[in-house]
DNA sequence: CTTTTTAGTTAGTTAGGTTAATTAACTAAT
DNA sequence: ATTAGTTAATTAACCTAACTAACTAAAAAG
């Protein structure tokens, strides 16, 4: 049988595909994929980032980010300005990107509430801390 | 700011990429990708399954499963026998597949222990239950 | 017996990853 | 001022894993 540790990661993995499918269903209406959306969320919080910073935060290589940013740019959701260091590009959400971002966040908030409906606040906090712990251990 | 619900899914997502990278690094030595490995694990538990059952469990479409099974078959990790219903194929692990499966599970067990090191058992159980709860809510 | 459904495959497409190589810009040490 | 080395971003070529659409063969329903 599985140990508790194995059980945790097994459950973690089980949630992933159905959750992704739900997210993509919501995002489809905005012609966004999950990875595009993830970067928009990040920009919403950080305001301005360079592609290199985004790549580092997302733990993917820079060329992957280049492609996603190109598509977000075509859709008019981000704007690109040259940085002080002329090698850099500063990426930020446009007004339209910001608006879509807020709209999607509202929708997802409802989805998330449904998915966690009936969970006690203390348990939720506990699970968040556990995930943060795992995340930290992953980065060393 | 984010609600606790949003915070939870945000942390959930943050863990995914680095975890996947770690898993793939472990699996590389066996020339296995994560999605191939996921199906091997499933077969380890269920013993025999049809491609359609696997597709349903993994929440992906049948053609995706066909390809993965073809590769696992080439590598000699699974065997395929015709079902009673002649349309069906019964998929099971070969002895070699079973052996590799056990070996990988042992390695991952250590990884998982490291990632969850210092977590109290009660908190771990709690988080598992929470994930199960989310999984259930996702399927309705 | 015909029709419809189901299981699996094939073919073709797409998104999002990877590495390797390139250009441009910056930094530091002659 | 020149040179050597580094960093930011891009492009190209490739891979994996997903998708849909269209197909064959078998089973089930009428």
Tab-separated table of C-alpha atoms (C1' of nucleotides) in Angstrom:
chain	number	residue	atom	x	y	z
A	1	UNK	CA	0.000	0.000	0.000
A	2	UNK	CA	0.923	3.642	-0.321
A	3	UNK	CA	2.519	5.705	2.420
A	4	UNK	CA	0.906	8.995	3.406
A	5	UNK	CA	3.570	10.873	1.463
A	6	UNK	CA	2.860	8.923	-1.691
A	7	UNK	CA	-0.854	9.297	-1.081
A	8	UNK	CA	-0.524	13.068	-0.963
A	9	UNK	CA	1.246	13.350	-4.303
A	10	UNK	CA	-1.072	10.813	-5.835
A	11	UNK	CA	-4.062	12.953	-4.847
A	12	UNK	CA	-2.260	16.069	-5.963
A	13	UNK	CA	-1.774	14.587	-9.422
A	14	UNK	CA	-5.332	13.295	-9.644
A	15	UNK	CA	-6.696	16.793	-9.280
A	16	UNK	CA	-4.557	18.272	-12.022
A	17	UNK	CA	-6.176	17.184	-15.290
A	18	UNK	CA	-9.802	17.767	-14.306
A	19	UNK	CA	-8.868	21.138	-12.838
A	20	UNK	CA	-7.028	22.107	-16.003
A	21	UNK	CA	-9.991	21.058	-18.096
A	22	UNK	CA	-12.304	23.229	-15.993
A	23	UNK	CA	-9.962	26.196	-16.231
A	24	UNK	CA	-9.582	25.842	-19.979
A	25	UNK	CA	-13.351	25.705	-20.364
A	26	UNK	CA	-13.614	29.060	-18.561
A	27	UNK	CA	-10.712	30.592	-20.477
A	28	UNK	CA	-11.947	29.419	-23.876
A	29	UNK	CA	-14.422	32.298	-23.984
A	30	UNK	CA	-11.523	34.710	-23.915
A	31	UNK	CA	-9.421	32.695	-26.390
A	32	UNK	CA	-6.833	32.220	-23.679
A	33	UNK	CA	-4.937	29.089	-22.724
A	34	UNK	CA	-3.995	28.311	-19.172
A	35	UNK	CA	-0.345	29.191	-19.634
A	36	UNK	CA	-1.212	32.515	-21.223
A	37	UNK	CA	-3.577	33.196	-18.372
A	38	UNK	CA	-0.953	32.288	-15.796
A	39	UNK	CA	1.363	34.945	-17.180
A	40	UNK	CA	-1.388	37.545	-17.241
A	41	UNK	CA	-2.093	36.843	-13.570
A	42	UNK	CA	1.581	37.244	-12.787
A	43	UNK	CA	1.700	40.580	-14.611
A	44	UNK	CA	-1.420	41.706	-12.764
A	45	UNK	CA	0.449	41.275	-9.491
A	46	UNK	CA	3.905	42.447	-10.519
A	47	UNK	CA	2.811	45.263	-12.865
A	48	UNK	CA	6.034	45.256	-14.923
A	49	UNK	CA	8.359	42.368	-15.677
A	50	UNK	CA	10.997	41.397	-18.206
A	51	UNK	CA	10.612	38.128	-20.143
A	52	UNK	CA	13.609	36.753	-18.238
A	53	UNK	CA	11.930	37.425	-14.898
A	54	UNK	CA	8.725	35.807	-16.110
A	55	UNK	CA	10.641	32.749	-17.319
A	56	UNK	CA	12.360	32.436	-13.955
A	57	UNK	CA	9.130	32.753	-12.010
A	58	UNK	CA	7.325	30.217	-14.191
A	59	UNK	CA	10.283	27.838	-14.136
A	60	UNK	CA	10.321	27.500	-17.901
A	61	UNK	CA	12.945	28.504	-20.442
A	62	UNK	CA	12.936	31.929	-22.051
A	63	UNK	CA	11.931	30.864	-25.570
A	64	UNK	CA	8.662	29.469	-24.205
A	65	UNK	CA	7.888	32.869	-22.734
A	66	UNK	CA	8.786	34.670	-25.952
A	67	UNK	CA	6.122	32.699	-27.827
A	68	UNK	CA	3.401	33.232	-25.246
A	69	UNK	CA	4.134	36.955	-25.016
A	70	UNK	CA	3.993	37.265	-28.793
A	71	UNK	CA	0.502	35.807	-28.778
A	72	UNK	CA	-0.650	37.946	-25.841
A	73	UNK	CA	0.697	40.968	-27.693
A	74	UNK	CA	-1.217	40.074	-30.865
A	75	UNK	CA	-4.366	39.826	-28.766
A	76	UNK	CA	-3.680	43.278	-27.356
A	77	UNK	CA	-3.478	42.117	-23.736
A	78	UNK	CA	0.095	43.239	-23.071
A	79	UNK	CA	2.297	46.133	-24.119
A	80	UNK	CA	6.044	46.091	-24.538
A	81	UNK	CA	8.390	49.009	-23.908
A	82	UNK	CA	12.181	49.064	-24.049
A	83	UNK	CA	13.894	48.967	-20.659
A	84	UNK	CA	16.620	51.253	-19.316
A	85	UNK	CA	19.016	48.470	-20.048
A	86	UNK	CA	18.432	48.391	-23.793
A	87	UNK	CA	18.631	44.628	-23.885
A	88	UNK	CA	15.567	44.339	-21.714
A	89	UNK	CA	11.894	44.666	-22.575
A	90	UNK	CA	9.369	45.741	-20.019
A	91	UNK	CA	6.114	43.871	-20.239
A	92	UNK	CA	2.884	45.146	-18.699
A	93	UNK	CA	-0.828	44.511	-19.136
A	94	UNK	CA	-2.760	46.917	-21.357
A	95	UNK	CA	-6.018	48.392	-20.067
A	96	UNK	CA	-7.879	45.748	-22.039
A	97	UNK	CA	-5.613	43.049	-20.599
A	98	UNK	CA	-6.212	44.361	-17.114
A	99	UNK	CA	-9.981	44.396	-17.665
A	100	UNK	CA	-10.067	40.823	-18.981
A	101	UNK	CA	-7.842	39.758	-16.104
A	102	UNK	CA	-10.241	41.151	-13.513
A	103	UNK	CA	-13.218	39.595	-15.268
A	104	UNK	CA	-11.627	36.152	-15.353
A	105	UNK	CA	-10.505	36.393	-11.738
A	106	UNK	CA	-14.100	37.028	-10.721
A	107	UNK	CA	-15.307	33.979	-12.611
A	108	UNK	CA	-12.578	31.763	-11.209
A	109	UNK	CA	-13.246	32.988	-7.702
A	110	UNK	CA	-16.712	31.463	-7.972
A	111	UNK	CA	-15.327	28.239	-9.388
A	112	UNK	CA	-12.780	27.996	-6.586
A	113	UNK	CA	-15.416	28.623	-3.938
A	114	UNK	CA	-17.499	25.786	-5.337
A	115	UNK	CA	-14.558	23.423	-5.431
A	116	UNK	CA	-13.654	24.178	-1.816
A	117	UNK	CA	-17.199	24.470	-0.560
A	118	UNK	CA	-17.588	22.950	2.900
A	119	UNK	CA	-13.880	23.127	3.783
A	120	UNK	CA	-13.044	24.684	7.146
A	121	UNK	CA	-10.922	27.816	7.044
A	122	UNK	CA	-8.272	26.341	9.343
A	123	UNK	CA	-7.940	23.275	7.134
A	124	UNK	CA	-7.592	25.445	4.082
A	125	UNK	CA	-4.861	27.521	5.687
A	126	UNK	CA	-3.112	24.355	6.725
A	127	UNK	CA	-3.168	22.989	3.177
A	128	UNK	CA	-1.861	26.263	1.772
A	129	UNK	CA	1.046	26.159	4.200
A	130	UNK	CA	1.784	22.582	3.277
A	131	UNK	CA	1.894	23.464	-0.414
A	132	UNK	CA	4.170	26.412	0.333
A	133	UNK	CA	6.429	24.059	2.252
A	134	UNK	CA	6.594	21.672	-0.694
A	135	UNK	CA	7.279	24.544	-3.046
A	136	UNK	CA	10.190	25.715	-0.908
A	137	UNK	CA	11.663	22.237	-0.727
A	138	UNK	CA	11.391	21.955	-4.475
A	139	UNK	CA	13.539	25.025	-5.008
A	140	UNK	CA	16.544	23.756	-3.120
B	1	UNK	CA	-5.834	40.830	-2.415
B	2	UNK	CA	-6.526	37.165	-2.841
B	3	UNK	CA	-9.118	35.202	-0.899
B	4	UNK	CA	-8.050	32.010	0.827
B	5	UNK	CA	-9.716	29.987	-1.916
B	6	UNK	CA	-7.754	31.777	-4.598
B	7	UNK	CA	-4.615	31.481	-2.507
B	8	UNK	CA	-5.007	27.725	-2.325
B	9	UNK	CA	-5.245	27.230	-6.079
B	10	UNK	CA	-2.493	29.719	-6.653
B	11	UNK	CA	-0.182	27.660	-4.412
B	12	UNK	CA	-1.398	24.465	-6.015
B	13	UNK	CA	-0.406	25.769	-9.436
B	14	UNK	CA	2.951	27.080	-8.232
B	15	UNK	CA	4.004	23.617	-7.162
B	16	UNK	CA	3.163	21.973	-10.464
B	17	UNK	CA	6.009	22.948	-12.808
B	18	UNK	CA	8.909	22.421	-10.415
B	19	UNK	CA	7.415	19.120	-9.294
B	20	UNK	CA	7.010	17.980	-12.894
B	21	UNK	CA	10.611	18.954	-13.607
B	22	UNK	CA	11.808	16.897	-10.649
B	23	UNK	CA	9.719	13.908	-11.691
B	24	UNK	CA	10.935	14.060	-15.275
B	25	UNK	CA	14.529	14.210	-14.062
B	26	UNK	CA	13.972	10.964	-12.137
B	27	UNK	CA	12.121	9.304	-15.001
B	28	UNK	CA	14.682	10.290	-17.614
B	29	UNK	CA	16.923	7.432	-16.495
B	30	UNK	CA	14.218	4.995	-17.509
B	31	UNK	CA	13.424	6.859	-20.749
B	32	UNK	CA	9.952	7.457	-19.413
B	33	UNK	CA	7.916	10.650	-19.558
B	34	UNK	CA	5.559	11.625	-16.789
B	35	UNK	CA	2.446	10.725	-18.754
B	36	UNK	CA	3.807	7.289	-19.570
B	37	UNK	CA	4.706	6.794	-15.943
B	38	UNK	CA	1.257	7.890	-14.799
B	39	UNK	CA	-0.313	5.166	-16.888
B	40	UNK	CA	2.110	2.540	-15.624
B	41	UNK	CA	1.196	3.474	-12.055
B	42	UNK	CA	-2.464	3.144	-12.918
B	43	UNK	CA	-1.905	-0.299	-14.426
B	44	UNK	CA	0.070	-1.334	-11.360
B	45	UNK	CA	-2.999	-0.676	-9.240
B	46	UNK	CA	-5.703	-1.877	-11.599
B	47	UNK	CA	-3.820	-4.856	-13.110
B	48	UNK	CA	-5.838	-4.948	-16.356
B	49	UNK	CA	-7.529	-2.093	-18.184
B	50	UNK	CA	-8.767	-1.252	-21.661
B	51	UNK	CA	-7.486	1.890	-23.412
B	52	UNK	CA	-10.967	3.397	-23.096
B	53	UNK	CA	-10.929	2.911	-19.323
B	54	UNK	CA	-7.487	4.449	-19.083
B	55	UNK	CA	-8.591	7.441	-21.156
B	56	UNK	CA	-11.579	7.947	-18.905
B	57	UNK	CA	-9.513	7.724	-15.725
B	58	UNK	CA	-6.865	10.110	-17.015
B	59	UNK	CA	-9.452	12.505	-18.416
B	60	UNK	CA	-7.790	12.617	-21.814
B	61	UNK	CA	-9.043	11.545	-25.237
B	62	UNK	CA	-8.503	8.051	-26.573
B	63	UNK	CA	-5.977	8.886	-29.302
B	64	UNK	CA	-3.602	10.300	-26.676
B	65	UNK	CA	-3.710	6.988	-24.853
B	66	UNK	CA	-3.182	4.982	-28.035
B	67	UNK	CA	0.152	6.712	-28.647
B	68	UNK	CA	1.399	6.371	-25.099
B	69	UNK	CA	0.500	2.678	-25.044
B	70	UNK	CA	2.268	2.124	-28.365
B	71	UNK	CA	5.467	3.551	-26.890
B	72	UNK	CA	5.137	1.594	-23.646
B	73	UNK	CA	4.620	-1.509	-25.752
B	74	UNK	CA	7.752	-0.850	-27.831
B	75	UNK	CA	9.689	-0.472	-24.595
B	76	UNK	CA	8.331	-3.815	-23.443
B	77	UNK	CA	6.645	-2.434	-20.337
B	78	UNK	CA	3.106	-3.490	-21.204
B	79	UNK	CA	1.469	-6.397	-22.966
B	80	UNK	CA	-1.719	-6.340	-24.982
B	81	UNK	CA	-4.203	-9.171	-25.293
B	82	UNK	CA	-7.543	-9.188	-27.116
B	83	UNK	CA	-10.571	-8.886	-24.832
B	84	UNK	CA	-13.684	-11.049	-24.787
B	85	UNK	CA	-15.368	-8.246	-26.631
B	86	UNK	CA	-13.200	-8.415	-29.766
B	87	UNK	CA	-13.117	-4.622	-30.068
B	88	UNK	CA	-11.403	-4.323	-26.721
B	89	UNK	CA	-7.751	-4.708	-25.829
B	90	UNK	CA	-6.641	-5.694	-22.397
B	91	UNK	CA	-3.565	-3.885	-21.236
B	92	UNK	CA	-1.368	-5.079	-18.396
B	93	UNK	CA	2.187	-4.527	-17.209
B	94	UNK	CA	4.810	-7.064	-18.262
B	95	UNK	CA	7.165	-8.474	-15.631
B	96	UNK	CA	9.779	-5.982	-16.749
B	97	UNK	CA	7.208	-3.174	-16.563
B	98	UNK	CA	6.235	-4.274	-13.080
B	99	UNK	CA	9.867	-4.342	-11.983
B	100	UNK	CA	10.624	-0.864	-13.325
B	101	UNK	CA	7.431	0.371	-11.731
B	102	UNK	CA	8.490	-0.864	-8.308
B	103	UNK	CA	11.971	0.573	-8.729
B	104	UNK	CA	10.655	4.019	-9.665
B	105	UNK	CA	8.141	3.982	-6.846
B	106	UNK	CA	10.974	3.402	-4.389
B	107	UNK	CA	12.942	6.324	-5.758
B	108	UNK	CA	9.930	8.622	-5.748
B	109	UNK	CA	9.077	7.602	-2.224
B	110	UNK	CA	12.376	9.118	-1.116
B	111	UNK	CA	11.756	12.264	-3.146
B	112	UNK	CA	8.301	12.634	-1.650
B	113	UNK	CA	9.620	12.172	1.863
B	114	UNK	CA	12.129	14.943	1.303
B	115	UNK	CA	9.528	17.290	-0.102
B	116	UNK	CA	7.206	16.713	2.857
B	117	UNK	CA	9.912	16.527	5.480
B	118	UNK	CA	8.879	18.234	8.695
B	119	UNK	CA	5.142	18.078	7.993
B	120	UNK	CA	2.984	16.693	10.789
B	121	UNK	CA	1.044	13.554	9.998
B	122	UNK	CA	-2.281	15.111	10.953
B	123	UNK	CA	-1.653	18.052	8.626
B	124	UNK	CA	-0.757	15.706	5.817
B	125	UNK	CA	-3.932	13.690	6.290
B	126	UNK	CA	-5.903	16.873	6.341
B	127	UNK	CA	-4.383	18.060	3.067
B	128	UNK	CA	-5.044	14.697	1.414
B	129	UNK	CA	-8.680	14.907	2.431
B	130	UNK	CA	-8.932	18.413	1.100
B	131	UNK	CA	-7.536	17.337	-2.275
B	132	UNK	CA	-9.960	14.411	-2.369
B	133	UNK	CA	-12.770	16.810	-1.664
B	134	UNK	CA	-11.683	19.058	-4.543
B	135	UNK	CA	-11.396	16.055	-6.828
B	136	UNK	CA	-14.924	14.972	-5.994
B	137	UNK	CA	-16.299	18.437	-6.609
B	138	UNK	CA	-14.510	18.522	-9.938
B	139	UNK	CA	-16.303	15.416	-11.168
B	140	UNK	CA	-19.815	16.754	-10.718
C	1	DC	C1'	-30.957	-7.626	-41.130
C	2	DT	C1'	-30.193	-3.008	-40.850
C	3	DT	C1'	-28.867	0.804	-37.978
C	4	DT	C1'	-26.562	2.812	-34.267
C	5	DT	C1'	-23.203	2.807	-30.860
C	6	DT	C1'	-18.710	1.707	-29.074
C	7	DA	C1'	-13.457	0.613	-29.070
C	8	DG	C1'	-9.545	1.583	-31.016
C	9	DT	C1'	-6.545	3.575	-34.681
C	10	DT	C1'	-4.749	6.853	-38.051
C	11	DA	C1'	-3.831	11.358	-39.756
C	12	DG	C1'	-3.228	16.006	-39.115
C	13	DT	C1'	-2.986	20.093	-36.042
C	14	DT	C1'	-1.749	22.893	-32.093
C	15	DA	C1'	0.355	24.635	-27.698
C	16	DG	C1'	3.967	24.691	-25.079
C	17	DG	C1'	7.949	22.900	-23.805
C	18	DT	C1'	13.167	21.933	-24.926
C	19	DT	C1'	18.340	23.081	-26.832
C	20	DA	C1'	21.480	25.405	-29.744
C	21	DA	C1'	22.880	29.312	-32.118
C	22	DT	C1'	22.570	34.381	-33.058
C	23	DT	C1'	22.398	39.397	-32.244
C	24	DA	C1'	22.613	43.301	-29.386
C	25	DA	C1'	23.801	45.517	-25.239
C	26	DC	C1'	26.111	45.798	-20.974
C	27	DT	C1'	30.400	45.074	-17.655
C	28	DA	C1'	34.986	44.754	-16.366
C	29	DA	C1'	39.827	44.376	-17.188
C	30	DT	C1'	43.399	45.412	-19.565
D	1	DA	C1'	39.656	52.451	-26.209
D	2	DT	C1'	39.749	47.619	-26.955
D	3	DT	C1'	38.866	43.280	-25.825
D	4	DA	C1'	36.751	39.387	-23.403
D	5	DG	C1'	33.010	37.624	-21.182
D	6	DT	C1'	28.092	37.830	-19.808
D	7	DT	C1'	23.208	38.635	-20.208
D	8	DA	C1'	18.508	39.458	-22.638
D	9	DA	C1'	15.870	38.263	-26.120
D	10	DT	C1'	14.939	35.952	-30.364
D	11	DT	C1'	14.901	32.417	-33.957
D	12	DA	C1'	15.091	27.742	-35.653
D	13	DA	C1'	14.511	23.024	-35.216
D	14	DC	C1'	12.721	19.580	-32.597
D	15	DC	C1'	9.740	16.810	-29.158
D	16	DT	C1'	5.762	15.564	-26.312
D	17	DA	C1'	1.265	15.465	-25.287
D	18	DA	C1'	-2.783	17.033	-26.037
D	19	DC	C1'	-6.772	17.826	-29.495
D	20	DT	C1'	-10.406	16.851	-33.513
D	21	DA	C1'	-12.047	14.433	-37.512
D	22	DA	C1'	-12.475	10.487	-40.024
D	23	DC	C1'	-11.961	5.728	-40.316
D	24	DT	C1'	-12.596	0.255	-39.399
D	25	DA	C1'	-14.408	-3.436	-36.963
D	26	DA	C1'	-17.327	-5.410	-33.532
D	27	DA	C1'	-21.327	-5.375	-30.638
D	28	DA	C1'	-25.943	-3.919	-29.380
D	29	DA	C1'	-30.479	-2.258	-30.447
D	30	DG	C1'	-34.421	-1.836	-33.517
